[in-house]
Short mmCIF file of C-alpha atoms in Angstrom, two decimals:
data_model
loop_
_atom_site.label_atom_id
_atom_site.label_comp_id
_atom_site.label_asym_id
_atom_site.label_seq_id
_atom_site.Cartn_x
_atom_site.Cartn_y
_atom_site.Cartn_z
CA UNK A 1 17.36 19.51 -7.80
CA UNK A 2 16.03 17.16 -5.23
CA UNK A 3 13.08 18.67 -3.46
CA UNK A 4 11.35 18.34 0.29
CA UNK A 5 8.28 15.45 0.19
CA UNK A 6 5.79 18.57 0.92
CA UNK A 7 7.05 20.52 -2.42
CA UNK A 8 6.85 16.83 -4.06
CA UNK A 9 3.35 16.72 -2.97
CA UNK A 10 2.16 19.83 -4.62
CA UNK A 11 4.79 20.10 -7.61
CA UNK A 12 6.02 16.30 -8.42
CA UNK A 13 4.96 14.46 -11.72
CA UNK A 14 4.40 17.31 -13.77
CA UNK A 15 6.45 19.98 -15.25
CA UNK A 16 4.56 21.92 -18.04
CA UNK A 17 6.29 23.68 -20.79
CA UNK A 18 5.33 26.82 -22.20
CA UNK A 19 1.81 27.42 -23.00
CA UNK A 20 0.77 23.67 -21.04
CA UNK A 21 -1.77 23.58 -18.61
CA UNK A 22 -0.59 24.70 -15.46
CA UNK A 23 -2.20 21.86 -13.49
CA UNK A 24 -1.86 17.95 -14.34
CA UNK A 25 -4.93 17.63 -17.42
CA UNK A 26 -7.12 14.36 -18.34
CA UNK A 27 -5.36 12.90 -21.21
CA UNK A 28 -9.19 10.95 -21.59
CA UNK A 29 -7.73 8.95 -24.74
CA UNK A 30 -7.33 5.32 -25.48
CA UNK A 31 -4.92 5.85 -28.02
CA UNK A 32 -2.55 8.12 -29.57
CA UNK A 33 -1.38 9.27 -33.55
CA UNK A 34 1.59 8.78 -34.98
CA UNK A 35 3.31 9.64 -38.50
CA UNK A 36 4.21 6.32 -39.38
CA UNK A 37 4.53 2.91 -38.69
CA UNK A 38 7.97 2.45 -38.34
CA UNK A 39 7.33 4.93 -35.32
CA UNK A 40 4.63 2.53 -33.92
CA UNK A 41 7.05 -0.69 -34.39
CA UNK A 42 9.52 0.98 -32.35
CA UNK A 43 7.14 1.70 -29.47
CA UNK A 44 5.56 -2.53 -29.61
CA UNK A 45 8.70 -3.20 -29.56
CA UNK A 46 10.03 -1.03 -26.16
CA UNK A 47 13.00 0.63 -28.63
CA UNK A 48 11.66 3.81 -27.63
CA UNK A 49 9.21 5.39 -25.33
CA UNK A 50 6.25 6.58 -25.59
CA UNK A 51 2.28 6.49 -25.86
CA UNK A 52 0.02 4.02 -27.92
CA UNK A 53 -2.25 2.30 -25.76
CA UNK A 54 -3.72 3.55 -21.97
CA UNK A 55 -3.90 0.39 -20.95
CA UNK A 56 0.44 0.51 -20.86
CA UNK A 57 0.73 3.81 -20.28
CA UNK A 58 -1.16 7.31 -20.02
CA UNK A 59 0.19 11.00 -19.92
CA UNK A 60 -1.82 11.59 -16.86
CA UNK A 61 -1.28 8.39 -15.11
CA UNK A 62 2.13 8.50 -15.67
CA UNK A 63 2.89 11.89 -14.31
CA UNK A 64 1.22 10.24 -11.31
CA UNK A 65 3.21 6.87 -10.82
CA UNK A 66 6.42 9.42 -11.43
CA UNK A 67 5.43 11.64 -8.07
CA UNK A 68 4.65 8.81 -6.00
CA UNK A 69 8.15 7.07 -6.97
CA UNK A 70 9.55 10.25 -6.21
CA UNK A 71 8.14 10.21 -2.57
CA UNK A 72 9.29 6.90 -1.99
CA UNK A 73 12.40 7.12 -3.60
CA UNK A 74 12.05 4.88 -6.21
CA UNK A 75 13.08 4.31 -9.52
CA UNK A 76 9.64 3.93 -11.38
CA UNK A 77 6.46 3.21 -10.35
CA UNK A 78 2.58 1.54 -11.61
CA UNK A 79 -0.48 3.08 -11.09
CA UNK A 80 -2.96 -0.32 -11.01
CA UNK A 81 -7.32 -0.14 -10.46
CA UNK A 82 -7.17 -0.81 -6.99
CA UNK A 83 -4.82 -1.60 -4.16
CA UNK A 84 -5.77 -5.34 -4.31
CA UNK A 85 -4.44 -5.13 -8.18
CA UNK A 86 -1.49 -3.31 -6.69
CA UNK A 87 -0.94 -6.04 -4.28
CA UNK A 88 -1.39 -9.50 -6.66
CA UNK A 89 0.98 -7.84 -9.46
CA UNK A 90 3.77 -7.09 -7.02
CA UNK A 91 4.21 -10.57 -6.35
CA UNK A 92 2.98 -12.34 -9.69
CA UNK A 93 5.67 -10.46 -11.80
CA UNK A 94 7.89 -12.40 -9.50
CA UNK A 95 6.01 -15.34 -8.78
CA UNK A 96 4.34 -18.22 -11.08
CA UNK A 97 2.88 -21.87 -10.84
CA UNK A 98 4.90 -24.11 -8.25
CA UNK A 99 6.32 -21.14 -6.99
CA UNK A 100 5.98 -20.21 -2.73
CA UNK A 101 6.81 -16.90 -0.94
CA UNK A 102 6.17 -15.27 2.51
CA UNK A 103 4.00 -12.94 4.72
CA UNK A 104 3.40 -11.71 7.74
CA UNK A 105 0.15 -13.05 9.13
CA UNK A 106 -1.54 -9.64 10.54
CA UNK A 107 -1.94 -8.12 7.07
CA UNK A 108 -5.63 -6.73 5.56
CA UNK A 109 -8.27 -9.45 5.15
CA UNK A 110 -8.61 -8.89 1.50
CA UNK A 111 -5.24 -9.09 0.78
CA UNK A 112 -4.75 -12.72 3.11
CA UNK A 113 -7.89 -13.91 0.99
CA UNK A 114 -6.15 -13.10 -2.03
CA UNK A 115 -2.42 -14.68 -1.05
CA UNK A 116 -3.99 -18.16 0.78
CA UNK A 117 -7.06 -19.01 -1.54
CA UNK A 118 -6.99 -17.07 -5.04
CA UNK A 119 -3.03 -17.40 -5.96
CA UNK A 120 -2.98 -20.81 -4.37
CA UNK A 121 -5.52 -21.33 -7.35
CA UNK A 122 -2.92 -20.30 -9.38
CA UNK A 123 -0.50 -22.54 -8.16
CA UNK A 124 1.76 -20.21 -6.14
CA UNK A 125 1.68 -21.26 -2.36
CA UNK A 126 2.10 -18.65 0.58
CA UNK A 127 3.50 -19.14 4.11
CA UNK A 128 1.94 -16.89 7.18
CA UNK A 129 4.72 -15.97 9.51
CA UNK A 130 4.44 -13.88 13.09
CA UNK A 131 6.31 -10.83 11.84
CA UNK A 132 7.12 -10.28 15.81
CA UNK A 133 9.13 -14.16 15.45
CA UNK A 134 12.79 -13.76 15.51
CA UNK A 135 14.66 -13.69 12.35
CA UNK A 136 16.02 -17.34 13.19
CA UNK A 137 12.45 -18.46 13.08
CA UNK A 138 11.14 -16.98 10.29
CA UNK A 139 14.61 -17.93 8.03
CA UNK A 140 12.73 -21.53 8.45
CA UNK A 141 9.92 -20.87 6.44
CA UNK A 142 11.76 -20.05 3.40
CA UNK A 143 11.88 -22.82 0.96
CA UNK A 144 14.04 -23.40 -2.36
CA UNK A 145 11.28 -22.09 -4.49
CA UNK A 146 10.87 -18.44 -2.01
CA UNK A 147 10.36 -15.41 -4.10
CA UNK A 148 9.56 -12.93 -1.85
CA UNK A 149 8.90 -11.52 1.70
CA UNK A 150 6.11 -9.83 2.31
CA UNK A 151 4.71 -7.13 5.18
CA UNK A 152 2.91 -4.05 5.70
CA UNK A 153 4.05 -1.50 7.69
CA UNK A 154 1.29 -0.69 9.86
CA UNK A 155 -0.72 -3.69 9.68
CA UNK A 156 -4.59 -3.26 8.72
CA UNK A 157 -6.17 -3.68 11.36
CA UNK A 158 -4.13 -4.82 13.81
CA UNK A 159 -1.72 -2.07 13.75
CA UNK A 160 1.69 -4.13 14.17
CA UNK A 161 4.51 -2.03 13.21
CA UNK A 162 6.82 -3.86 11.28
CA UNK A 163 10.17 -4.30 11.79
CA UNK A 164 11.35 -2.77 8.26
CA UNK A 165 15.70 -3.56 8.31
CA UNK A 166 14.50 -6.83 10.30
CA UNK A 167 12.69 -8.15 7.22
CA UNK A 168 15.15 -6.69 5.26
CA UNK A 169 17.54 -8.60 6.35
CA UNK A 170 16.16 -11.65 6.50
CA UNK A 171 14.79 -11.57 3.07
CA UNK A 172 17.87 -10.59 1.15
CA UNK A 173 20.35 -12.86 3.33
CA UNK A 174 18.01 -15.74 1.40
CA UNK A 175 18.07 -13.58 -1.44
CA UNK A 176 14.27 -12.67 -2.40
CA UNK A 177 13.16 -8.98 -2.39
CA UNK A 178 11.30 -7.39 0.28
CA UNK A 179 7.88 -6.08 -0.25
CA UNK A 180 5.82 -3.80 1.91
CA UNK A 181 2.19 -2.73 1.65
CA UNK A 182 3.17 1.27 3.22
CA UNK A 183 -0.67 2.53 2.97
CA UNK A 184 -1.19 3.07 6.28
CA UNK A 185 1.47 5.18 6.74
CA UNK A 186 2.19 7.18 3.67
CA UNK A 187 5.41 8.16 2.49
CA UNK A 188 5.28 10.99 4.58
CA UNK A 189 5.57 9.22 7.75
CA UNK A 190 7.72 6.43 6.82
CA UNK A 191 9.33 5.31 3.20
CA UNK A 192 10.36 1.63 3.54
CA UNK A 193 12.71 1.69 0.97
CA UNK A 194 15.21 4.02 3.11
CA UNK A 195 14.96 0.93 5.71
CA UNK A 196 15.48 -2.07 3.04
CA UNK A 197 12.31 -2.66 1.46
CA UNK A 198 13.07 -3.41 -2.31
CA UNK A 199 9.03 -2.86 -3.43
CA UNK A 200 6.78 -0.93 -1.68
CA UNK A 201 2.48 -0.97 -2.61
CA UNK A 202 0.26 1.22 -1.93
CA UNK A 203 -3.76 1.02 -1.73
CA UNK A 204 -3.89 4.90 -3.21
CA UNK A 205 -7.73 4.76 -2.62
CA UNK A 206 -6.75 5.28 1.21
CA UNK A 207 -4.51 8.65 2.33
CA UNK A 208 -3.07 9.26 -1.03
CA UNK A 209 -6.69 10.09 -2.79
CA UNK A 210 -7.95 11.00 0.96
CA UNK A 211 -11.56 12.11 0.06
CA UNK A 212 -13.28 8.94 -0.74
CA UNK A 213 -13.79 9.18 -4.68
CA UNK A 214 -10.78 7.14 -6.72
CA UNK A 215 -10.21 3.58 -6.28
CA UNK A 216 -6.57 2.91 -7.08
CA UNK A 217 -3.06 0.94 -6.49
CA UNK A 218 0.47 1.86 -6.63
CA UNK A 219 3.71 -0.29 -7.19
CA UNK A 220 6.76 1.53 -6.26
CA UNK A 221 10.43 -0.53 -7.90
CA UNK A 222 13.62 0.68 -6.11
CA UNK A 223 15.62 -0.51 -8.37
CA UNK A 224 17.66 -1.83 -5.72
CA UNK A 225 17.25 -5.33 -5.72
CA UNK A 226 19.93 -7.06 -7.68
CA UNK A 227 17.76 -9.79 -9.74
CA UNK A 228 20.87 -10.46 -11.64
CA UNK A 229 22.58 -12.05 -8.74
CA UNK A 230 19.74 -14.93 -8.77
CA UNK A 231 19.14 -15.63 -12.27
CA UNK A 232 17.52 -19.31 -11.66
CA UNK A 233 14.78 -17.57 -9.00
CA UNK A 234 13.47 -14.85 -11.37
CA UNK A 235 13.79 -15.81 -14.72
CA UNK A 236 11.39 -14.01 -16.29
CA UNK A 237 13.33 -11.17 -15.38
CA UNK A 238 16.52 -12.51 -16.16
CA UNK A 239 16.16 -14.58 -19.61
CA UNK A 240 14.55 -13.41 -23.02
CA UNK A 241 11.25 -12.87 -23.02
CA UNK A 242 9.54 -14.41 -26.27
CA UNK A 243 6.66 -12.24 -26.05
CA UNK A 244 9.35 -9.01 -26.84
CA UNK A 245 11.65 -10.89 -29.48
CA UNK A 246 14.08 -12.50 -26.55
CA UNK A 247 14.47 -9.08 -24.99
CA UNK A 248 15.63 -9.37 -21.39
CA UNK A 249 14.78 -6.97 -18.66
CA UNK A 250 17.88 -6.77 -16.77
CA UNK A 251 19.50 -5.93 -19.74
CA UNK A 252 17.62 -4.01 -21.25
CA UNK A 253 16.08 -1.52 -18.44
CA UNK A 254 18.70 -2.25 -15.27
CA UNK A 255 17.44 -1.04 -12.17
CA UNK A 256 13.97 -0.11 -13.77
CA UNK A 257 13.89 -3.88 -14.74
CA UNK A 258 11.25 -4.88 -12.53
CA UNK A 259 8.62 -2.04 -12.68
CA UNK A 260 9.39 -2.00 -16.45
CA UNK A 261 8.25 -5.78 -16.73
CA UNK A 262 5.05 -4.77 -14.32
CA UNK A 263 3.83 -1.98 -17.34
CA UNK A 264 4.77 -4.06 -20.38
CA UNK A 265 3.55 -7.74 -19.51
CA UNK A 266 1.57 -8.12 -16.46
CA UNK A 267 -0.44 -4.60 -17.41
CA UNK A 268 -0.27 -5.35 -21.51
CA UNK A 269 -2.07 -9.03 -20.65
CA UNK A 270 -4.09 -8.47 -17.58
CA UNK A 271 -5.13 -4.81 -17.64
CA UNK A 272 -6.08 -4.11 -14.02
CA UNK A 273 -4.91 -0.47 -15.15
CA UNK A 274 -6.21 3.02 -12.83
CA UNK A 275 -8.45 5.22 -15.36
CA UNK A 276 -6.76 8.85 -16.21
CA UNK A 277 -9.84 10.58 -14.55
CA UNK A 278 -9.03 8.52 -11.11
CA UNK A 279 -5.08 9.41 -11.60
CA UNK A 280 -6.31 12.91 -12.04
CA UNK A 281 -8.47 12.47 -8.93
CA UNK A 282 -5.46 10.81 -6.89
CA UNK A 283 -3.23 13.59 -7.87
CA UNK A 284 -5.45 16.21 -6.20
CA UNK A 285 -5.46 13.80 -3.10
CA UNK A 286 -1.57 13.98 -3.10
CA UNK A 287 -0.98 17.26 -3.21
CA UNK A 288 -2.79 17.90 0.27
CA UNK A 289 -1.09 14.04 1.39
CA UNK A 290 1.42 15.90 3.93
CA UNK A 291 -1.10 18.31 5.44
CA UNK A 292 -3.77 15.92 6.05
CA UNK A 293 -1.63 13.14 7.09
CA UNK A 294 -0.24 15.38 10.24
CA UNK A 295 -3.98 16.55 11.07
CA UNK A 296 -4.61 12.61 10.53
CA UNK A 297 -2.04 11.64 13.56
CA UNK A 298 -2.74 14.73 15.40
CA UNK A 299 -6.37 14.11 15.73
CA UNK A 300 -5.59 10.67 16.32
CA UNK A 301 -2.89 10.53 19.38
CA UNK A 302 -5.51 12.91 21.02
CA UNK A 303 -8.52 9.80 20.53
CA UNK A 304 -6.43 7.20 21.75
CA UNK A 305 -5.26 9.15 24.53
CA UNK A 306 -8.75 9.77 25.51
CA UNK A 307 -9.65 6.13 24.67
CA UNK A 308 -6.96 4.86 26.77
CA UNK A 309 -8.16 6.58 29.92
CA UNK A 310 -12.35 5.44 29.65
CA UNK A 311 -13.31 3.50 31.84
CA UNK A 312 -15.17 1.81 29.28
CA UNK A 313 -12.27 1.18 27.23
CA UNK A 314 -10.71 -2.83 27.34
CA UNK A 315 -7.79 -1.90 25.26
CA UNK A 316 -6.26 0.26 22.92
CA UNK A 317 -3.88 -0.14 20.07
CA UNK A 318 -2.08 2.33 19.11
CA UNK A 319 1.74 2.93 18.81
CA UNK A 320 1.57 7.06 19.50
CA UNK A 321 1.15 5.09 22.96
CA UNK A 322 3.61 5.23 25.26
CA UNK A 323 1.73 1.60 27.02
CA UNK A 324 1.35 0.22 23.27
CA UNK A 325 4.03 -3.00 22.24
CA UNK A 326 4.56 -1.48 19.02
CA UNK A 327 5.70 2.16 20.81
CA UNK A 328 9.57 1.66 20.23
CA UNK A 329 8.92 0.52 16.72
CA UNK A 330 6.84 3.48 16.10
CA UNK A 331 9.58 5.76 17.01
CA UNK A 332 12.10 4.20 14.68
CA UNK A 333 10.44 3.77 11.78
CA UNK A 334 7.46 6.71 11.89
CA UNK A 335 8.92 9.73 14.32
CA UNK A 336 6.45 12.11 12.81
CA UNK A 337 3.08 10.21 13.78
CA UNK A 338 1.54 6.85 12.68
CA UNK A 339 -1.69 7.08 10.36
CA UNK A 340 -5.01 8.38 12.11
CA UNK A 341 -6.18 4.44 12.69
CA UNK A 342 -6.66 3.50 15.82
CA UNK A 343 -8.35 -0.27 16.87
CA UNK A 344 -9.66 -0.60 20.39
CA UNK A 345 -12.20 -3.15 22.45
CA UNK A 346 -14.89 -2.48 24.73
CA UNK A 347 -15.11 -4.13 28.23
CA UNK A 348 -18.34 -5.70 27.09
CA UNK A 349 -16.76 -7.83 24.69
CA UNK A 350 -18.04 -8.25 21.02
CA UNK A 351 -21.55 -7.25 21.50
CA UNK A 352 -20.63 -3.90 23.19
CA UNK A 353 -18.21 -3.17 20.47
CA UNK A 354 -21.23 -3.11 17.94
CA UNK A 355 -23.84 -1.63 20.25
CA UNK A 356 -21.30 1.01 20.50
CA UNK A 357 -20.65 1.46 16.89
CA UNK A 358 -24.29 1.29 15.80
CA UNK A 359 -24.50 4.11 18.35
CA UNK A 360 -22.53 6.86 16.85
CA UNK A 361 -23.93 9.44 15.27
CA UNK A 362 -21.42 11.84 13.30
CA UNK A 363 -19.11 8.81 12.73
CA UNK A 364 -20.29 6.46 10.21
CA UNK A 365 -20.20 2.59 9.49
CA UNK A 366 -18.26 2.44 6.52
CA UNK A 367 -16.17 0.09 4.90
CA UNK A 368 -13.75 2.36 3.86
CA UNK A 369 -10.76 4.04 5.78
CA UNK A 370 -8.03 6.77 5.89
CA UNK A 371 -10.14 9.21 4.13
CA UNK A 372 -11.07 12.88 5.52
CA UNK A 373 -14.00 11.81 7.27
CA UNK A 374 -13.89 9.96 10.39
CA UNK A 375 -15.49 6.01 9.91
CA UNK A 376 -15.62 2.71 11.85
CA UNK A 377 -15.92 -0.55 11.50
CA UNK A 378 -16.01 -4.03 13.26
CA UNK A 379 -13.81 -6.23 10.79
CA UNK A 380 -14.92 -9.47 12.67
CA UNK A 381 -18.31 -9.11 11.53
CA UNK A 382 -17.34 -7.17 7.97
CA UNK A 383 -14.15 -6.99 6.28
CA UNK A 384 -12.90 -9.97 7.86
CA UNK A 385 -16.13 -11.71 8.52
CA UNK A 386 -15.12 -14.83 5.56
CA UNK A 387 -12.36 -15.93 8.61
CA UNK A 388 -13.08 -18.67 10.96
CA UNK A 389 -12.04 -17.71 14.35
CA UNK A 390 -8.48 -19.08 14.48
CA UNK A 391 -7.88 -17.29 11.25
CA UNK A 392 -9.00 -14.26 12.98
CA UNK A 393 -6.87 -14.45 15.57
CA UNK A 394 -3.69 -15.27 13.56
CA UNK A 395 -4.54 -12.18 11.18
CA UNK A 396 -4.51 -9.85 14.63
CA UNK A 397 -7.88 -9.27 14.79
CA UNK A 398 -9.93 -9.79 17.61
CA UNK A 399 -13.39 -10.39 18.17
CA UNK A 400 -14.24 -7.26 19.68
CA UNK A 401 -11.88 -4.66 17.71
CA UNK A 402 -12.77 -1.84 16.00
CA UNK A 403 -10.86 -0.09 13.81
CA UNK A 404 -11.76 3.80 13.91
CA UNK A 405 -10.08 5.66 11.28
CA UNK A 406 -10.03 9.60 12.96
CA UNK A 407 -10.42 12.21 10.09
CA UNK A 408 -9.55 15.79 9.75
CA UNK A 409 -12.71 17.36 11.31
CA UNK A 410 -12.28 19.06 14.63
CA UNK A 411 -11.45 16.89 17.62
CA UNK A 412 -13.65 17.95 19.77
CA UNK A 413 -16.52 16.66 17.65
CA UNK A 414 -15.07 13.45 17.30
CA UNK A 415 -14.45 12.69 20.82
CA UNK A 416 -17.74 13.95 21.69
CA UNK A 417 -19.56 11.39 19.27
CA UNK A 418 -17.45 8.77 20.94
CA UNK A 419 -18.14 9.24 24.38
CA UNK A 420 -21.85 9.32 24.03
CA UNK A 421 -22.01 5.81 21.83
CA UNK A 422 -20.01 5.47 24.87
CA UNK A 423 -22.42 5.97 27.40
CA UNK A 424 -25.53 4.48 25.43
CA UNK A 425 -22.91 1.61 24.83
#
């Protein structure tokens, strides 16, 4: 039976037999017994599945990664440590030295540090496109050696709305998957994979946990993407692998080749794996995901609107917003609401922005986002303060933006702290 996303929320992952724990338990282990070691051999060897090791796979995270696949509609999923993890294994399972691929520029700070100085250490070279280009000008940064396409949905924290079947297109006419970072979002607003999107990440430390406690990454596979068709781009997909005996993933595990090669190699070597007691954390964050989320946008379109008509107020960014560029978009791709981040300037320029921050009172300064509690932050001078200015500017942030994630508390309170760091602002 294929369920609603709310009843996935709540009920996903985990079916317990008789005389199981009704709720989703800890399976706290590092390893697990066996009768004999022909049964081990089987499992180092992927002939059949099952537990050995947490740092492949868990009980706990796994009933975890299963829900979240299920909300996206994939075919198998990864819980990693942290949405960074989430975000360097998507591509490097793909991607190795003296290979290139692309991304929009307007994407989180951390994760352009990560693509144009840490994996260029590794020898894999990115290109930074203007997702808002036409498709005729981004098909000329692709290069013979392109492995993948890469975009978030709502851009952190510029709040672009990509163009989901535009990327799409684009990507699999030069035959390289399309990945998208859908944190912002949620699957609840928007699943990328209905649109085109072969991978899709999340940063689960943001809606999915939603209470500020469990650091934690997602990888979401399709199983869509026909790597077959391209055997010379992704051959570590496509020919044996000598670490497994020659085994070859395509073969072997069809349209769960990907994510399968994600658990069994990238997480068996590197490790970056989420701990059972954050997947247990994460999975009480999920099964409240689709109330929060609407209270999120609720709370949110009622800020901006407010924002939008202060005097005060420079600009506003926000696609809930009739005025905003990204409006149309927003109605396409997420009719039921955006996320609850909003970015806006102050007519004072950069200086106002952070006399204005530094004068809220029930908001706070945090560097965290898309949790329960309302926060701010001025990227320019935190999360995106190792930029020079040009960088800045190409990554969609501007000097005087702040990014105000709106929580679930009432709205009334919130838009009362604003306007009086308004007024002292």
């Amino acid at each position: 039976m294929i369920y609603k996303p709310e009843t996935i929320c709540v009920q996903g992952g985990w079916t317990p037999k008789k005389g199981e724990p009704r709720v989703l338990p800890i399976y706290q282990s590092t390893t697990f017994k066996y009768e004999s070691s022909e049964q081990m051999a089987k499992l180092f060897d992927l002939e059949e599945a099952g537990y050995f090791y947490t740092r492949l796979q868990n009980p706990t995270n796994d009933a975890v990664s299963a829900k979240i696949s299920d909300l996206e509609g994939g075919v198998g999923a990864m819980l990693t440590s942290s949405g960074q993890a989430a975000s360097f294994y998507a591509l490097f399972n793909i991607c190795s030295a003296g290979d290139h691929f692309i991304s929009a520029s307007t994407i989180y700070g951390g994760t352009f540090n990560l693509f144009a100085v840490t994996m260029k250490k590794l020898g894999i070279e990115v290109t930074f496109i203007d997702q808002d280009a036409s498709e005729e000008e981004i098909a000329k940064a692709f290069q013979p050696n392109t492995k993948a396409l890469f975009g978030e949905t709502i851009a952190n924290p510029g709040l672009k709305v990509l163009d989901i079947e535009k990327f799409a297109r684009i990507a699999h006419a030069q035959g390289v998957p399309l990945i998208v970072d859908n944190t912002f979002a949620t699957p609840i607003n928007c699943r990328p994979i209905d649109w085109g999107a072969d991978i899709v990440i999340h940063s689960t430390t943001k809606y999915m946990d939603g209470h500020a406690t469990s650091v934690g990454g997602v990888i979401v596979d399709s199983g869509n993407f026909d790597w077959n068709a391209y055997p010379e781009k992704f051959p570590g997909l496509t020919t044996p692998d000598d670490s497994y005996h020659g085994l070859i993933y395509t073969k072997s595990f069809g349209k769960a080749a990907y994510i399968t090669k994600c658990v069994v190699q990238l997480m068996r070597d590197l490790g970056s794996i989420q701990s059972p007691q954050n997947a247990f954390l994460t999975n009480i964050g999920l099964e409240t995901l689709h109330l929060r989320v609407e209270r999120h946008c609720s709370n949110a379109q009622k800020v901006a609107e407010f924002l939008e008509n202060n005097e005060k107020i420079a600009w506003v960014h926000y696609c809930g917003l009739e005025n905003d560029t990204y409006y149309e978009l927003g109605k396409k791709y997420l009719p039921k609401g955006s996320c609850g981040v909003i970015t806006f300037g102050l007519k004072g320029g950069r200086d106002a922005s952070i006399g204005f921050i530094d004068s809220l009172q029930m908001i706070a300064i945090v560097t965290h986002v898309a949790d329960a509690r309302t926060s701010v932050l001025h990227p320019a001078s935190h999360t995106h303060r190792q930029l020079s200015d040009e960088q800045l500017i190409a990554a969609g942030v501007a000097p005087d933006l702040i990014r105000l994630s709106v929580g679930i508390e009432n709205v009334e309170d919130i838009i009362e702290d604003i306007q009086r760091a308004l007024e002292k602002a």
